[in-house]
Amino acid sequence: MLKINPLTAWRLLHGYVKLQTGDWIIQNAANSAAGRAVIQIAHALGYKTVNVVRREELIEELRSEGGDVILLDDENLRNAVKDAIGGAAIRLGLNAVGGESALRLMNCLAPGGTLVSFGAMSLQPLKIPTGLLIFKDLRFRGIWINKWYDNATPAERMAAFNPIFDMAKRRLLLTRVEKSYPLSEAKAALEHAARAQRSGKITFDLAH
Ligand SMILES: NC(=O)c1ccc[n+]([C@@H]2O[C@H](COP(=O)([O-])OP(=O)(O)OC[C@H]3O[C@@H](n4cnc5c(N)ncnc54)[C@H](OP(=O)(O)O)[C@@H]3O)[C@@H](O)[C@H]2O)c1
């Protein structure tokens, strides 16, 4: 699984905004596999994360994985972020949800900040108020990791993989699995994978 979500997380933190130690980033769906990889990689690199989730029970869990601030994805987000990090600027937002959630992230970004979209879990399109372009000069980018991989040179690929492999050797970036199914139960597995509020991935157990 390292090639999917951890690699995406690595590129999200390296491909768009030049971050320095102590810089803040913000992300939604922070409990997703990609979000958890972002938390761990950012923590290892010395960046601080504001993690937005839609379930209160995830707050302590994500804190224990290295998340600095964990907040609920609601209309109070902007004020809650201000209360949590004071006047610090957030120059990078990572969006895996779209719709209202993405708009809430945009509103937390500093002028000139960048929102990188890589998922659309809500199936809602981005809504970008013109004022955020005119007055805040926000930038909007997207990533599809397959495309990045295809276009990257072997050296660029290894520059991303080597640190991820090192983290994995230290038992970081582990992918949580909620349930494993035999291939004979493929239909049930797909239905389960489509459910919200999972604690981890649904996998196939090829030994059975
Ligand atoms: N562009 C790329 O190259 C790339 C690479 C990797 C991943 N992705 C995308 O990144 C996203 C996350 O992937 P993942 O494998 O990390 O996911 P995952 O582990 O399966 O987690 C899914 C996440 O989405 C949230 N969610 C589900 N339905 C939602 C809804 N209707 N509104 C808001 N949030 C919702 C879940 O919240 P709850 O737990 O509260 O249900 C959970 O945080 C996916 O869209 C995936 O396609 C893209």
Coordinates of C-alpha atoms and ligand atoms in Angstrom, one line a residue:
M1 CA 0.0 0.0 0.0
L2 CA 3.0 2.3 0.3
K3 CA 2.8 3.1 -3.3
I4 CA -0.7 4.6 -3.0
N5 CA -1.6 6.7 0.0
P6 CA 1.8 7.3 1.6
L7 CA 3.3 8.2 -1.8
T8 CA 0.4 10.6 -2.4
A9 CA 0.9 12.1 1.0
W10 CA 4.6 12.5 0.4
R11 CA 3.9 14.3 -2.9
L12 CA 1.2 16.5 -1.4
L13 CA 3.7 17.7 1.2
H14 CA 6.5 18.2 -1.4
G15 CA 5.1 19.1 -4.7
Y16 CA 3.1 22.4 -4.2
V17 CA 4.3 24.7 -1.4
K18 CA 7.8 24.9 -0.1
L19 CA 7.3 24.2 3.6
Q20 CA 9.7 24.8 6.5
T21 CA 10.0 23.3 9.9
G22 CA 7.1 24.5 12.1
D23 CA 4.8 25.4 9.2
W24 CA 1.1 24.5 9.4
I25 CA -0.9 22.6 6.9
I26 CA -4.7 21.8 7.0
Q27 CA -6.4 18.7 5.6
N28 CA -10.0 17.2 5.6
A29 CA -10.8 13.5 5.8
A30 CA -7.8 13.4 8.1
N31 CA -8.7 9.9 9.4
S32 CA -8.5 8.4 5.8
A33 CA -5.5 6.3 4.9
A34 CA -4.1 9.2 3.0
G35 CA -4.8 11.6 5.9
R36 CA -3.1 9.4 8.4
A37 CA -0.1 9.2 6.1
V38 CA 0.0 13.0 5.8
I39 CA -0.1 13.2 9.6
Q40 CA 2.8 10.8 10.1
I41 CA 5.0 12.2 7.3
A42 CA 4.3 15.8 8.3
H43 CA 5.2 15.0 11.9
A44 CA 8.4 13.3 10.8
L45 CA 9.4 16.4 8.7
G46 CA 8.6 18.9 11.5
Y47 CA 5.4 20.4 9.9
K48 CA 2.3 20.9 12.0
T49 CA -1.1 19.6 11.0
V50 CA -4.6 20.8 11.5
N51 CA -6.7 17.7 10.9
V52 CA -10.4 18.0 10.1
V53 CA -12.7 15.0 10.6
R54 CA -16.4 14.5 10.7
R55 CA -16.5 12.2 13.8
E56 CA -15.7 13.3 17.4
E57 CA -14.5 9.8 18.4
L58 CA -11.4 10.2 16.1
I59 CA -9.9 13.2 17.9
E60 CA -7.9 11.3 20.5
E61 CA -6.9 8.6 18.0
L62 CA -5.4 11.0 15.5
R63 CA -3.7 13.0 18.2
S64 CA -1.9 9.8 19.3
E65 CA -0.7 9.3 15.7
G66 CA 1.0 12.7 15.7
G67 CA -1.8 15.1 14.7
D68 CA -1.2 18.5 16.3
V69 CA -4.8 19.9 16.1
I70 CA -7.9 17.8 15.4
L71 CA -11.1 19.6 14.7
L72 CA -14.6 18.8 13.5
D73 CA -15.6 19.6 10.0
D74 CA -18.4 22.1 10.7
E75 CA -19.3 25.8 10.2
N76 CA -17.3 26.8 13.2
L77 CA -14.0 25.5 11.7
R78 CA -12.4 28.8 10.8
N79 CA -12.8 30.2 14.4
A80 CA -11.7 26.9 15.9
V81 CA -8.6 26.9 13.8
K82 CA -7.8 30.5 14.9
D83 CA -8.3 29.5 18.5
A84 CA -6.1 26.5 18.1
I85 CA -3.1 28.0 16.2
G86 CA -3.4 31.7 16.9
G87 CA -2.2 33.9 14.1
A88 CA -0.1 31.3 12.3
A89 CA -0.5 31.2 8.6
I90 CA -1.6 28.1 6.8
R91 CA -0.2 28.1 3.3
L92 CA -1.2 24.5 2.2
G93 CA -4.6 22.8 2.4
L94 CA -5.2 19.2 1.3
N95 CA -8.7 18.4 0.1
A96 CA -10.1 14.9 -0.3
V97 CA -13.8 15.8 0.2
G98 CA -14.9 18.7 -2.0
G99 CA -18.1 20.7 -1.6
E100 CA -18.7 22.6 1.6
S101 CA -15.7 20.9 3.4
A102 CA -13.3 22.1 0.8
L103 CA -14.7 25.6 1.1
R104 CA -14.2 25.5 4.8
L105 CA -10.5 24.6 4.2
M106 CA -10.2 27.5 1.7
N107 CA -11.4 29.9 4.3
C108 CA -8.7 28.8 6.7
L109 CA -5.8 29.4 4.2
A110 CA -3.6 32.5 4.3
P111 CA -3.4 34.9 1.4
G112 CA -1.5 33.3 -1.5
G113 CA -2.2 29.8 0.0
T114 CA -2.7 26.7 -2.1
L115 CA -5.4 24.1 -1.9
V116 CA -4.4 20.8 -3.5
S117 CA -7.4 18.5 -4.3
F118 CA -6.8 14.8 -4.6
G119 CA -10.2 13.3 -3.7
A120 CA -13.9 14.0 -3.8
M121 CA -15.4 11.8 -1.2
S122 CA -18.6 14.0 -0.9
L123 CA -19.1 13.8 -4.7
Q124 CA -19.7 17.5 -4.5
P125 CA -17.8 19.9 -6.8
L126 CA -15.5 22.6 -5.5
K127 CA -17.2 25.9 -4.9
I128 CA -14.7 28.8 -5.1
P129 CA -16.0 32.2 -4.2
T130 CA -14.5 34.8 -6.5
G131 CA -13.4 36.8 -3.5
L132 CA -11.0 34.1 -2.5
L133 CA -9.3 34.5 -5.9
I134 CA -9.4 38.3 -6.0
F135 CA -8.7 39.3 -2.4
K136 CA -6.8 36.2 -1.2
D137 CA -5.2 35.1 -4.4
L138 CA -5.6 31.4 -3.4
R139 CA -4.2 28.9 -5.8
F140 CA -5.9 25.6 -6.7
R141 CA -4.0 22.5 -7.8
G142 CA -4.7 18.8 -8.1
I143 CA -2.8 15.6 -8.1
W144 CA -3.3 12.1 -9.6
I145 CA -0.5 10.0 -8.2
N146 CA -0.6 7.5 -11.1
K147 CA 0.2 10.4 -13.5
W148 CA 2.9 11.7 -11.3
Y149 CA 4.5 8.2 -11.1
D150 CA 4.4 7.8 -14.9
N151 CA 6.0 11.1 -15.5
A152 CA 8.6 10.9 -12.7
T153 CA 12.2 9.9 -13.4
P154 CA 13.6 6.9 -11.6
A155 CA 15.6 9.3 -9.4
E156 CA 12.4 11.3 -8.5
R157 CA 10.5 8.1 -7.7
M158 CA 13.3 6.9 -5.4
A159 CA 13.6 10.4 -3.7
A160 CA 10.0 9.8 -2.6
F161 CA 10.1 6.1 -1.9
N162 CA 13.3 6.0 0.1
P163 CA 12.1 8.1 3.0
I164 CA 8.7 6.3 2.9
F165 CA 10.5 2.9 3.0
D166 CA 12.6 4.1 6.0
M167 CA 9.4 5.1 7.8
A168 CA 7.8 1.8 7.1
K169 CA 10.9 0.0 8.5
R170 CA 10.2 1.9 11.7
R171 CA 6.6 0.5 11.7
L172 CA 5.1 3.8 10.6
L173 CA 2.7 4.3 7.7
L174 CA 0.9 1.1 8.5
T175 CA -2.4 0.7 6.7
R176 CA -5.3 -0.1 9.0
V177 CA -7.5 -3.0 7.9
E178 CA -11.1 -3.2 9.1
K179 CA -11.9 -6.6 7.5
S180 CA -10.4 -9.1 5.1
Y181 CA -12.6 -11.2 2.8
P182 CA -12.0 -14.3 0.8
L183 CA -12.4 -13.7 -3.0
S184 CA -15.5 -15.8 -2.9
E185 CA -17.2 -13.0 -0.9
A186 CA -16.1 -10.2 -3.3
K187 CA -19.6 -8.7 -3.5
A188 CA -19.9 -8.3 0.3
A189 CA -16.3 -6.9 0.4
L190 CA -17.1 -4.3 -2.2
E191 CA -20.3 -3.3 -0.3
H192 CA -18.3 -3.0 2.9
A193 CA -15.6 -0.9 1.2
A194 CA -18.3 1.5 0.1
R195 CA -19.5 2.2 3.6
A196 CA -18.6 5.3 5.5
Q197 CA -17.2 5.4 9.0
R198 CA -14.8 2.5 8.5
S199 CA -11.9 2.0 10.8
G200 CA -9.6 0.9 8.0
K201 CA -9.4 -0.7 4.5
I202 CA -11.3 -3.7 3.3
T203 CA -8.9 -6.2 1.7
F204 CA -9.0 -9.6 0.0
D205 CA -7.3 -12.5 1.7
L206 CA -5.9 -14.4 -1.2
A207 CA -4.9 -17.4 0.9
H208 CA -8.6 -18.4 1.2
Ligands
LIG1 N1 -5.5 11.7 -6.6 C1 -4.8 10.7 -6.2 O1 -3.8 10.3 -6.8 C2 -5.2 9.9 -5.0 C3 -4.3 9.0 -4.3 C4 -4.8 8.4 -3.1 C5 -6.1 8.6 -2.7 N2 -6.9 9.4 -3.4 C6 -8.3 9.7 -2.9 O2 -8.2 10.2 -1.6 C7 -9.4 10.0 -0.9 C8 -9.1 9.2 0.4 O3 -8.6 7.9 0.0 P1 -8.2 6.9 1.2 O4 -7.9 5.6 0.5 O5 -7.3 7.5 2.1 O6 -9.7 6.8 1.9 P2 -10.2 5.9 3.1 O7 -9.1 5.4 3.9 O8 -11.1 4.9 2.5 O9 -11.1 7.0 3.9 C9 -12.2 7.6 3.4 C10 -12.4 8.9 4.0 O10 -13.4 9.7 3.4 C11 -14.3 10.1 4.4 N3 -15.6 10.2 3.7 C12 -16.3 9.2 3.2 N4 -17.5 9.6 2.7 C13 -17.5 10.9 2.9 C14 -18.5 12.0 2.6 N5 -19.6 11.7 1.9 N6 -18.2 13.2 3.0 C15 -17.0 13.5 3.6 N7 -16.1 12.6 3.9 C16 -16.3 11.3 3.6 C17 -14.2 9.1 5.5 O11 -14.7 9.7 6.7 P3 -15.5 8.7 7.8 O12 -14.5 7.8 8.3 O13 -16.0 9.7 8.8 O14 -16.6 8.0 7.0 C18 -12.7 8.9 5.5 O15 -12.1 9.9 6.2 C19 -10.2 9.1 -1.9 O16 -11.1 10.0 -2.6 C20 -9.2 8.6 -2.9 O17 -9.8 8.3 -4.2 C21 -6.5 10.1 -4.5

